[in-house]
Coordinates of N, CA and C in Angstrom, one line a residue:
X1 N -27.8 -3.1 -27.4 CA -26.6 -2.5 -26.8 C -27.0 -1.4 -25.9
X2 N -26.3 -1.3 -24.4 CA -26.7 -0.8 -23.6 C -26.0 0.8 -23.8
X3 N -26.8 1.7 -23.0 CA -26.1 3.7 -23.6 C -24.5 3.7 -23.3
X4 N -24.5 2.6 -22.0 CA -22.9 2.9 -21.3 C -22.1 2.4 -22.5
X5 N -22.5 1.3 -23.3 CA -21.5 0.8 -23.9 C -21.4 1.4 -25.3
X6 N -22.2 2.4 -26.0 CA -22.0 3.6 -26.9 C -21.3 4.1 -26.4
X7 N -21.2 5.1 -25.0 CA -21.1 6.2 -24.6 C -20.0 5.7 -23.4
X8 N -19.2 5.1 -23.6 CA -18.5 4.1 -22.0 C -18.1 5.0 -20.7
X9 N -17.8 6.4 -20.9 CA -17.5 7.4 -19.6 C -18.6 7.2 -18.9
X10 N -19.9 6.9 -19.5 CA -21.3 6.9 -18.4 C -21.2 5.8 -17.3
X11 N -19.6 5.4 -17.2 CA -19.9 4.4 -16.8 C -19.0 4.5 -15.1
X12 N -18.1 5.5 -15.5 CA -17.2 5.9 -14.6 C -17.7 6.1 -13.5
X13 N -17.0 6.0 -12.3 CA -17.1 6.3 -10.7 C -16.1 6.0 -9.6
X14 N -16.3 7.0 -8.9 CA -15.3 6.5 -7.9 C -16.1 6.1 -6.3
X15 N -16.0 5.1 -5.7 CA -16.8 4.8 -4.3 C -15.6 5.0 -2.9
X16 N -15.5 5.6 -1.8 CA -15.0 5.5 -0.7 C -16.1 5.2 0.3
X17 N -15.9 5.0 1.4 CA -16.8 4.6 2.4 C -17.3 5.7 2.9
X18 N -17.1 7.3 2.0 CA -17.9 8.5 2.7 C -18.5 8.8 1.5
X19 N -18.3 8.9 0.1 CA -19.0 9.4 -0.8 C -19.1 8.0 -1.7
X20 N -19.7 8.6 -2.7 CA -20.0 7.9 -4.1 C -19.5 9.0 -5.4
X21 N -19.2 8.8 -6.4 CA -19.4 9.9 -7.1 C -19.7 8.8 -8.5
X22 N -20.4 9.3 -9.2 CA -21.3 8.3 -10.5 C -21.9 9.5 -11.7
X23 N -21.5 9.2 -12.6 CA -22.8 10.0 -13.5 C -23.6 9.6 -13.4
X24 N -25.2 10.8 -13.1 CA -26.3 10.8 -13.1 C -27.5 9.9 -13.8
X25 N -28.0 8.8 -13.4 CA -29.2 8.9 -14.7 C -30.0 9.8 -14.6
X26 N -31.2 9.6 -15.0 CA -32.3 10.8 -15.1 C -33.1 11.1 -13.9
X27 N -33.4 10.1 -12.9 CA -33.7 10.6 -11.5 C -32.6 11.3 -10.6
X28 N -31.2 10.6 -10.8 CA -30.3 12.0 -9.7 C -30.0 13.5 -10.7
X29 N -30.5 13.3 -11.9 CA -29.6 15.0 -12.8 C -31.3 15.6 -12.9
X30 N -32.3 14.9 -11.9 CA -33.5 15.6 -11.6 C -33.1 15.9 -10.2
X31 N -32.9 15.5 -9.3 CA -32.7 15.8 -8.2 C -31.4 17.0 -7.7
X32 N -30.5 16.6 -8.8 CA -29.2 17.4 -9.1 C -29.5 18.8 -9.0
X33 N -30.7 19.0 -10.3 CA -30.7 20.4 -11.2 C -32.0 20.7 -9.8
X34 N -32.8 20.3 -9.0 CA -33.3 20.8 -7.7 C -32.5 21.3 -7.0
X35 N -31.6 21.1 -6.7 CA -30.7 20.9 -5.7 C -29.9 22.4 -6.0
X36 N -29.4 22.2 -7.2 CA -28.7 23.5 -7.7 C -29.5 24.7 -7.7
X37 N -30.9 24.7 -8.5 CA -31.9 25.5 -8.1 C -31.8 26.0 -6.9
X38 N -31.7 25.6 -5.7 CA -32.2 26.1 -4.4 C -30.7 26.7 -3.4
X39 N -29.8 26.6 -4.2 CA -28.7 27.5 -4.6 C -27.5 27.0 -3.9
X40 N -26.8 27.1 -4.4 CA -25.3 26.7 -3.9 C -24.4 27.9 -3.0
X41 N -24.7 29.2 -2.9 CA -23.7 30.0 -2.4 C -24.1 31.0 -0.7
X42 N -23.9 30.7 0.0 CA -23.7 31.4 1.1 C -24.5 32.8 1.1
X43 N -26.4 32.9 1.3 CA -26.3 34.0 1.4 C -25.8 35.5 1.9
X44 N -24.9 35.2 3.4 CA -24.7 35.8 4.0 C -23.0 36.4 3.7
X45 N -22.5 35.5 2.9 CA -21.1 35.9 2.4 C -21.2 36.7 1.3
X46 N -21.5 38.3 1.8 CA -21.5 39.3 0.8 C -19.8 39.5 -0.2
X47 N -19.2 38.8 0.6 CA -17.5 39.0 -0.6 C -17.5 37.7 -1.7
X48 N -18.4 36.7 -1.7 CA -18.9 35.6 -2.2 C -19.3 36.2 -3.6
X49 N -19.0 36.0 -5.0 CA -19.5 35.8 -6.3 C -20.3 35.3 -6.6
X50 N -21.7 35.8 -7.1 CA -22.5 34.9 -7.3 C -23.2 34.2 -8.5
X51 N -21.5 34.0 -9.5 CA -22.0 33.8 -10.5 C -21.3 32.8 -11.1
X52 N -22.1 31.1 -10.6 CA -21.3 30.3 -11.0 C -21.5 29.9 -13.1
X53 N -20.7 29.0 -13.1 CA -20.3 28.7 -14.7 C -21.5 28.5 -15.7
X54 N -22.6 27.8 -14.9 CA -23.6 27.4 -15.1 C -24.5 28.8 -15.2
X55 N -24.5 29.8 -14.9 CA -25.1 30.8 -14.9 C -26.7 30.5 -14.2
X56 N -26.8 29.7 -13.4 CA -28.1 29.8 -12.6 C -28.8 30.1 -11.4
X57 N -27.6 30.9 -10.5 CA -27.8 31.4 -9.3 C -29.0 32.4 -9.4
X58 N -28.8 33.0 -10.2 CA -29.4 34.5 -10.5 C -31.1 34.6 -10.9
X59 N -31.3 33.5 -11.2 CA -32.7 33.0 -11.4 C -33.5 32.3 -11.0
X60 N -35.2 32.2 -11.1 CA -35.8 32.1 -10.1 C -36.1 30.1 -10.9
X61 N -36.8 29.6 -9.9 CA -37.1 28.1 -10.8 C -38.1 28.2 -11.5
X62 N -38.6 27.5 -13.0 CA -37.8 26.6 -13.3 C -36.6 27.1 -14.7
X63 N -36.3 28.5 -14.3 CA -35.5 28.6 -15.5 C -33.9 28.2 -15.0
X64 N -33.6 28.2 -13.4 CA -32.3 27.7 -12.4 C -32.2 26.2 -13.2
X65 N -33.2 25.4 -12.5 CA -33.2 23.8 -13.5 C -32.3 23.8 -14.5
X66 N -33.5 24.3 -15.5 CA -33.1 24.1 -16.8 C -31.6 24.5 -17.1
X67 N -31.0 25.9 -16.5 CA -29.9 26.3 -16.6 C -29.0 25.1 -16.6
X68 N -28.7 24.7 -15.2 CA -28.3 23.6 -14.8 C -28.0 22.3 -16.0
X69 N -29.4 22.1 -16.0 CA -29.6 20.9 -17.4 C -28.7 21.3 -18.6
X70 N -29.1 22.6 -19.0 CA -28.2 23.2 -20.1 C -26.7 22.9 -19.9
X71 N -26.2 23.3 -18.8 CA -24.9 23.0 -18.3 C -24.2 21.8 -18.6
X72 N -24.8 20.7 -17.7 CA -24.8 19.4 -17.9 C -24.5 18.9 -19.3
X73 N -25.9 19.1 -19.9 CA -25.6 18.6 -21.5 C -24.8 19.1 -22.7
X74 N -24.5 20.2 -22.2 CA -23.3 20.8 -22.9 C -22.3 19.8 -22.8
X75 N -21.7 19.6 -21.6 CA -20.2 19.0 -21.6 C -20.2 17.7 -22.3
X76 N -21.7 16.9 -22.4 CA -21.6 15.7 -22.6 C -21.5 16.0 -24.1
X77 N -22.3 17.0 -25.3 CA -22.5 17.3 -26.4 C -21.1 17.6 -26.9
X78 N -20.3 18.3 -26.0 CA -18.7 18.6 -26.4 C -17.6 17.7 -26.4
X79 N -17.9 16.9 -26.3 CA -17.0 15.7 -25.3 C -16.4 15.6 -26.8
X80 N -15.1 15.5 -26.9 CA -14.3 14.4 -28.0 C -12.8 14.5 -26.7
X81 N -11.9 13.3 -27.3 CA -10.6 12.9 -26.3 C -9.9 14.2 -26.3
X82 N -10.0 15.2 -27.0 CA -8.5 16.5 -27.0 C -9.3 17.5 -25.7
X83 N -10.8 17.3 -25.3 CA -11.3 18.5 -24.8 C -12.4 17.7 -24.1
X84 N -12.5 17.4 -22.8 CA -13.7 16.4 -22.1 C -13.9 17.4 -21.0
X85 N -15.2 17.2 -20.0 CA -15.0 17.7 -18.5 C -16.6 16.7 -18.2
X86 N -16.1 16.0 -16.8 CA -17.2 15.0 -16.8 C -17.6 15.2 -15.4
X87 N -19.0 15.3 -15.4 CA -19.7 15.7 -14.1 C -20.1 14.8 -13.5
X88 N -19.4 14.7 -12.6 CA -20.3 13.2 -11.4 C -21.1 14.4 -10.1
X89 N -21.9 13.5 -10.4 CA -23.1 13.3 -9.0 C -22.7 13.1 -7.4
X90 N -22.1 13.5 -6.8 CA -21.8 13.3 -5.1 C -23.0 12.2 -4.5
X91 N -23.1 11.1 -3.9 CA -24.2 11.0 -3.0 C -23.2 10.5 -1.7
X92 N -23.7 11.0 -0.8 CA -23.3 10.6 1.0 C -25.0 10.3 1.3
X93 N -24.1 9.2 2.5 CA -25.7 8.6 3.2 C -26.8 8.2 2.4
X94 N -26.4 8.2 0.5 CA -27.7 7.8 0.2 C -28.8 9.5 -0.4
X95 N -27.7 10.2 0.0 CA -28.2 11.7 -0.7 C -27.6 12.2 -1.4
X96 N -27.9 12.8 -2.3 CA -27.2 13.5 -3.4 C -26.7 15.0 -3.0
X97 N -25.8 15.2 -2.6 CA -25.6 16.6 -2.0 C -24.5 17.5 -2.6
X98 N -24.2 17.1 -4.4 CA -23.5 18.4 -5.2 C -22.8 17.4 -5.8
X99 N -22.0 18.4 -7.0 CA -21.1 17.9 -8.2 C -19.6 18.0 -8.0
X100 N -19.2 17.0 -8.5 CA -17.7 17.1 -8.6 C -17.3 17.1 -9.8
X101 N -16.9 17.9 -10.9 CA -16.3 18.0 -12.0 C -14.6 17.3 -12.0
X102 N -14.4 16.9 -13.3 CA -13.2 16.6 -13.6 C -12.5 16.8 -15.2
X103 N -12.1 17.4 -15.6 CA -11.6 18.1 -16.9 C -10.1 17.6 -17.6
X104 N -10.2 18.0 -18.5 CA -8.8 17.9 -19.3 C -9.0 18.5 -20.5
X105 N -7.6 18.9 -20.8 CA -7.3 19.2 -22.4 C -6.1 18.6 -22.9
X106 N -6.2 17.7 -24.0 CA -5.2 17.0 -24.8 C -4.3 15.9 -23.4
X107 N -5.3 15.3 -22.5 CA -4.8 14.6 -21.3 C -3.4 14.1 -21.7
X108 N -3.5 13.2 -22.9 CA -2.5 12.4 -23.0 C -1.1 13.0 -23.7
X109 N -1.4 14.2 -23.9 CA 0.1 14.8 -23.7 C 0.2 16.2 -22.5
X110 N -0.4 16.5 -21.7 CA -0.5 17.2 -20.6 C -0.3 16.5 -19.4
X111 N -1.4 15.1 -19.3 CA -1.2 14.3 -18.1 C -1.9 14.8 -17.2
X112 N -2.5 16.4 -17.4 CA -3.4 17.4 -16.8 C -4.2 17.4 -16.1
X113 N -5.2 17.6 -15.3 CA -6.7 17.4 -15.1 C -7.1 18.8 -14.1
X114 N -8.3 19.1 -14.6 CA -8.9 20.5 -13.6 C -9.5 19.9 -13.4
X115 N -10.2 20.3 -11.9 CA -10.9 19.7 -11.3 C -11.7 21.1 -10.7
X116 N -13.1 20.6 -10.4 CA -14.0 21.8 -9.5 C -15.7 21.2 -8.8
X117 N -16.1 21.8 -7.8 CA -17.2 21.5 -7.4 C -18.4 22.3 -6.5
X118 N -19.5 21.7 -6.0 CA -20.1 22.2 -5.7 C -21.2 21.4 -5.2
X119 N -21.6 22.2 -3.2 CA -22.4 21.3 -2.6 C -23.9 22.1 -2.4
X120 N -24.8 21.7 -2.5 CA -25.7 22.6 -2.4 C -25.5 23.2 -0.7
X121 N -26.5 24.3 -0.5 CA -26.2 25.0 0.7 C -26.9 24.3 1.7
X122 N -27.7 23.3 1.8 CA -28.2 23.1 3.2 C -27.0 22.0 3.6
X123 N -26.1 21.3 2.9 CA -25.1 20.4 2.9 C -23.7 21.0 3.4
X124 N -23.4 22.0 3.2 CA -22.0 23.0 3.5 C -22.0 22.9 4.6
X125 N -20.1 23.1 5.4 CA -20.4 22.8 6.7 C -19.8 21.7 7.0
X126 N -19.7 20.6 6.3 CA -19.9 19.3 6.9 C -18.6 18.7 6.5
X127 N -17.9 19.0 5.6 CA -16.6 18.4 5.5 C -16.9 17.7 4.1
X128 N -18.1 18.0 3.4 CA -18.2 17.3 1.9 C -17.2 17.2 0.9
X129 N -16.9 18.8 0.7 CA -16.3 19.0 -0.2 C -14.6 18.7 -0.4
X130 N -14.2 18.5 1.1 CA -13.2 17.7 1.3 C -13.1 16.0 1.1
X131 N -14.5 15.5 1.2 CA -14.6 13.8 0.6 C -14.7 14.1 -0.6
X132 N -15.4 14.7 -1.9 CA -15.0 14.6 -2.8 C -14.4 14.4 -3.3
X133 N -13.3 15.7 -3.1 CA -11.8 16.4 -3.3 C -11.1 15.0 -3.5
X134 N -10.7 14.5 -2.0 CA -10.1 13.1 -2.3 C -10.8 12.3 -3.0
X135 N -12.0 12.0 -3.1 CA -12.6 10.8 -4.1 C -11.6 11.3 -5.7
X136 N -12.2 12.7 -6.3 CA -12.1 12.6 -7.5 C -10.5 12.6 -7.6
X137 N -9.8 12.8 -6.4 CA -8.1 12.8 -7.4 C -7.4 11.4 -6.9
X138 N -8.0 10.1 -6.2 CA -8.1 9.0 -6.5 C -8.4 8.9 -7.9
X139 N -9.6 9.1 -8.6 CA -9.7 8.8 -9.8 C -8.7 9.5 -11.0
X140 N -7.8 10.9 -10.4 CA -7.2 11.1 -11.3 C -5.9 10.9 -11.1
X141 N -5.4 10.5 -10.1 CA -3.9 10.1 -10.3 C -4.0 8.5 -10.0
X142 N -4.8 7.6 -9.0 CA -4.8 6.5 -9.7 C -5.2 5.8 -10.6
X143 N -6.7 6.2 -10.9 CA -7.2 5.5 -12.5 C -6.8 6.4 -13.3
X144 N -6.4 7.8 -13.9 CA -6.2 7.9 -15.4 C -4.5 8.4 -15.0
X145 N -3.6 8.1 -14.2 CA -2.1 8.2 -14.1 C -2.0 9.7 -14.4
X146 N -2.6 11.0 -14.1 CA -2.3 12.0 -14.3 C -1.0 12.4 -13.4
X147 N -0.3 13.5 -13.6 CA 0.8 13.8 -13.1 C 0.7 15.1 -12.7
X148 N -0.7 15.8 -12.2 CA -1.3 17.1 -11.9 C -2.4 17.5 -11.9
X149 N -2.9 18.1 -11.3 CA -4.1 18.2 -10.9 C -4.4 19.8 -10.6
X150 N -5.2 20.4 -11.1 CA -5.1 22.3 -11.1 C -6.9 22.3 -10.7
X151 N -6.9 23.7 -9.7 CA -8.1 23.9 -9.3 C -7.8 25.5 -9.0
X152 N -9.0 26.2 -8.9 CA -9.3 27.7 -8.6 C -10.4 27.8 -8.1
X153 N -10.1 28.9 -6.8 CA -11.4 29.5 -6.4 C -11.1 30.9 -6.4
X154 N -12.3 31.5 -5.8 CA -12.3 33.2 -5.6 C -11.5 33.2 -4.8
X155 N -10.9 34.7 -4.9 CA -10.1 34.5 -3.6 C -10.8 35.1 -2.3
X156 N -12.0 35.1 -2.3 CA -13.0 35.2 -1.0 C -13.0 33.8 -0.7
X157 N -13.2 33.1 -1.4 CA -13.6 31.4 -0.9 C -13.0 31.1 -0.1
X158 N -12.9 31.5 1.1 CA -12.1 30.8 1.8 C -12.1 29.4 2.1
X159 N -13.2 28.4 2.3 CA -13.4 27.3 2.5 C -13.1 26.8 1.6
X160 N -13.2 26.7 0.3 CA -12.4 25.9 -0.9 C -10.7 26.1 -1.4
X161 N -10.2 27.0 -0.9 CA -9.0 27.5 -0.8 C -8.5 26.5 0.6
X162 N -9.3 26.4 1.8 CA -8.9 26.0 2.8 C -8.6 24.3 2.5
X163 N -10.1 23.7 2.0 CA -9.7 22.3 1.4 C -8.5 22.2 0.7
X164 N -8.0 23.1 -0.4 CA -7.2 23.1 -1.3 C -5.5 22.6 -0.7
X165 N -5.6 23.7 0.3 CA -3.8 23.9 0.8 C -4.0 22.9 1.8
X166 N -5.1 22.5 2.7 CA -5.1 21.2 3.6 C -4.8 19.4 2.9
X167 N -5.0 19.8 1.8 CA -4.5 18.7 0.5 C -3.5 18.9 -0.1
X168 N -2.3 19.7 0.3 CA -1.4 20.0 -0.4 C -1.1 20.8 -1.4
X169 N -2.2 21.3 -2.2 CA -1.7 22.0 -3.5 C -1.1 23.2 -2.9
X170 N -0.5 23.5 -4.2 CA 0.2 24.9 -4.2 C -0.5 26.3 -4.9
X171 N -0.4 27.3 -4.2 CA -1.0 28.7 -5.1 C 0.0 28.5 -6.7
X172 N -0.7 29.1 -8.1 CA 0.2 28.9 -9.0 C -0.7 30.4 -9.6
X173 N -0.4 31.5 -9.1 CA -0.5 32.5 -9.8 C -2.3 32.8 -9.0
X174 N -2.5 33.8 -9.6 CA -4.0 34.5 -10.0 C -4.5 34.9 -11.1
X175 N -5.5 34.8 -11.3 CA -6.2 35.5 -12.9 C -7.1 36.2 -12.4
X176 N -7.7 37.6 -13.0 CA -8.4 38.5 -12.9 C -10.0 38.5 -13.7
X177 N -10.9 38.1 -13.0 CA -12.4 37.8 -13.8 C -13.0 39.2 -13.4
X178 N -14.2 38.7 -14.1 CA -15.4 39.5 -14.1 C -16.5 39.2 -13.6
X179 N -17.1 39.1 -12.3 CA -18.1 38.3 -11.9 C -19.2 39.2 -10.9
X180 N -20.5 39.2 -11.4 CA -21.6 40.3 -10.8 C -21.1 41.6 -11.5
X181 N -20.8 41.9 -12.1 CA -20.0 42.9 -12.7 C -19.2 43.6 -12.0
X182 N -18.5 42.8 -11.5 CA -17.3 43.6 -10.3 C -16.1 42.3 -11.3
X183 N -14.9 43.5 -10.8 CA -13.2 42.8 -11.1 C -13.0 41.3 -9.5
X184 N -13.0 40.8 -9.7 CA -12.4 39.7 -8.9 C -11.0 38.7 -9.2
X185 N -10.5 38.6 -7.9 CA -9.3 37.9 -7.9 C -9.8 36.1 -7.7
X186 N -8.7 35.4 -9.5 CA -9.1 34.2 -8.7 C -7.8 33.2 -8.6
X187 N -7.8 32.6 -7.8 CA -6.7 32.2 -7.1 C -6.4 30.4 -7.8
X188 N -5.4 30.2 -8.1 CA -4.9 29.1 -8.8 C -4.3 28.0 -8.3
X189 N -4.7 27.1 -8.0 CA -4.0 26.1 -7.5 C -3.2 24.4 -8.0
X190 N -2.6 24.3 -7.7 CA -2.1 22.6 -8.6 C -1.8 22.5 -7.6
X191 N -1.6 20.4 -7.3 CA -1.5 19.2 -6.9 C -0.5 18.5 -7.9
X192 N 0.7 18.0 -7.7 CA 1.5 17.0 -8.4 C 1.1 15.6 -7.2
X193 N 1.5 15.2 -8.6 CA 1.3 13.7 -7.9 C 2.0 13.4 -7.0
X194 N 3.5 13.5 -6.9 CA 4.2 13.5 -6.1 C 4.1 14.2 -4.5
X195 N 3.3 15.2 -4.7 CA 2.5 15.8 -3.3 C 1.5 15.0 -3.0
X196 N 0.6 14.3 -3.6 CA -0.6 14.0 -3.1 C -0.6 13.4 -2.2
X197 N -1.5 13.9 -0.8 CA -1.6 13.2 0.0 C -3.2 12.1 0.2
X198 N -2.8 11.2 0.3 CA -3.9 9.9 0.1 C -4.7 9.9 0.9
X199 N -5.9 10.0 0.8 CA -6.8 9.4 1.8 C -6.3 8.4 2.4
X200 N -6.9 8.1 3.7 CA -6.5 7.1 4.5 C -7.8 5.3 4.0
X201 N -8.9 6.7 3.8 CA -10.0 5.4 3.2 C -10.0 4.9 2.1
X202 N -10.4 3.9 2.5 CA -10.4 2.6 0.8 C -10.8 3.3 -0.4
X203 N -10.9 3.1 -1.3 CA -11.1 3.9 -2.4 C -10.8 3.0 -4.1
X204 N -12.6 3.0 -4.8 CA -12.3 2.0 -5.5 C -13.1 2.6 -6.7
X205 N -12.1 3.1 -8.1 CA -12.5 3.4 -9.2 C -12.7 2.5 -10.0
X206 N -14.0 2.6 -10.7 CA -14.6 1.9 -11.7 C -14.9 2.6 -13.4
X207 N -15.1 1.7 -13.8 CA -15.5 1.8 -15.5 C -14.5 2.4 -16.2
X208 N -13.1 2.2 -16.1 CA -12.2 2.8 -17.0 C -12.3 1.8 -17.9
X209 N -12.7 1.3 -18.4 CA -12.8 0.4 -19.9 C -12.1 1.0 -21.0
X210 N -11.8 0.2 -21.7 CA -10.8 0.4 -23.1 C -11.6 1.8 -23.6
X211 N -12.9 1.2 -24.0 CA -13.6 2.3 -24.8 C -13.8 4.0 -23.9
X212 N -13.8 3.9 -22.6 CA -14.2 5.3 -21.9 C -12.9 5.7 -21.9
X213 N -11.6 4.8 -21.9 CA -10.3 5.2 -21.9 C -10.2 6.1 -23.5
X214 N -10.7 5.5 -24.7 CA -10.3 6.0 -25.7 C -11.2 7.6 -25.6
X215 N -12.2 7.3 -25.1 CA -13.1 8.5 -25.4 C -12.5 9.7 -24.2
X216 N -11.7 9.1 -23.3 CA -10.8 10.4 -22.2 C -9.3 10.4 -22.8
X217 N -9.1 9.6 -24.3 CA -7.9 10.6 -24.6 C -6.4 9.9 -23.9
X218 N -6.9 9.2 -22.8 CA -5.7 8.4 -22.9 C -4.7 7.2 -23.6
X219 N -3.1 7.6 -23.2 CA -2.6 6.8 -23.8 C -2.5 5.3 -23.8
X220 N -3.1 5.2 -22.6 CA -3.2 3.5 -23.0 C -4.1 3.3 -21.6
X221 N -4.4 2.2 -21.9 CA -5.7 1.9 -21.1 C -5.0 1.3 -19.5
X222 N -5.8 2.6 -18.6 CA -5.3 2.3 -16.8 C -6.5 1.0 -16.5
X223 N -5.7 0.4 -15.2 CA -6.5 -0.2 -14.6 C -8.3 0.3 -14.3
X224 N -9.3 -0.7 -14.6 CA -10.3 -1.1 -14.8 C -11.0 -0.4 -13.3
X225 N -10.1 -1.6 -12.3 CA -10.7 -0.9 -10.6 C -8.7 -0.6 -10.3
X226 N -9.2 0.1 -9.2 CA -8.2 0.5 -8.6 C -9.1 0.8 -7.0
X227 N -8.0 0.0 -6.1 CA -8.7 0.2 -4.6 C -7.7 0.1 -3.8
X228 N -7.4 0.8 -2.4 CA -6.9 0.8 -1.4 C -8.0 0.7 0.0

């Protein structure tokens, strides 16, 4: 018996003709946790937070790596259907150039999904984080039929804020963090389905199978592929 078919989310992906997005095997969540290492945030944007979830900006390699790795294997170690968040792998051109996260709590009565990401810094710039963006909410409002989609950045970010409202969402409040040990504002956003605006590119989700269906909590099992 193969890991995907213990484990059937390892199986998920979404493909457009600009990105890929896939869980990692063990050569890209090596290349991944490099990649992270060598840092994701804008040296030069001193209003920029430098303190992502993963807690690995701040350190030197290989304890950044490892961080990373810790991160990673957390979510998979936590996973049951009421509480998931699944990390795909970006590749464009054949490179791996950052993560796209996708989350839920109790999906199948919320209908919910948070979503968040990240490109490493020699990749920024380039309109990435805008191909993802669309890849992963193909995967969440056509393969798992969500009815919402919620995301947050700093409210310095301006480039992820900018992706955000160029996709439609809406601001839905602020919440007040703690990041570098400074107060920061962070800014909230949701996507209804009914806003979503579609990529124009093809777009084809894979491995929702009965079993990765049961293990994301939904009510009944979505289409397998889904493509435009």
């Amino acid at each position: 018996m193969a890991l995907v078919d213990i484990w059937p989310v390892l199986g998920i992906g979404v493909h457009t003709p600009t990105v890929d997005l896939f869980v990692p095997d063990q050569e890209a969540l090596e290349a991944l946790a490099r990649l992270a290492a060598r840092g994701i945030y804008d040296p030069q944007n001193q209003y920029l937070p430098r303190t992502p979830v993963g807690g690995w900006e701040d350190v030197a390699s290989p304890e950044a790596e490892r961080r990373f790795l810790r991160y990673y294997w957390a979510a998979f170690a936590d996973w049951r259907p009421e509480k998931w968040n699944l990390m795909l792998a970006a590749r464009i051109d054949g490179v791996i150039v950052g993560v796209q996260e996708i989350g839920a709590q109790h999906f199948a009565v919320t209908r919910t999904v948070s979503t968040g990401s990240w490109v490493g810094r020699q990749f920024q710039g380039a309109g990435y984080g805008t191909a993802l963006r669309e890849a992963v909410l193909h995967l969440a409002f056509d393969g798992l039929r969500a009815e919402r989609a919620d995301t947050a950045a700093w409210v310095t970010n301006h480039a992820s804020l900018g992706v955000s409202r160029a996709m439609g969402y809406q601001e839905n409040g602020t919440t007040t963090r703690a990041a570098d040990g400074k107060r920061v504002e962070q800014v909230n956003l949701t996507l209804r389905h009914s806003d979503w605006r579609r990529s124009p590119e093809a777009c084809t989700v894979v491995g929702l199978s009965p079993g990765a269906s049961e293990m994301l909590g939904l009510p009944s099992t979505p289409n397998v592929r889904t493509a435009r």
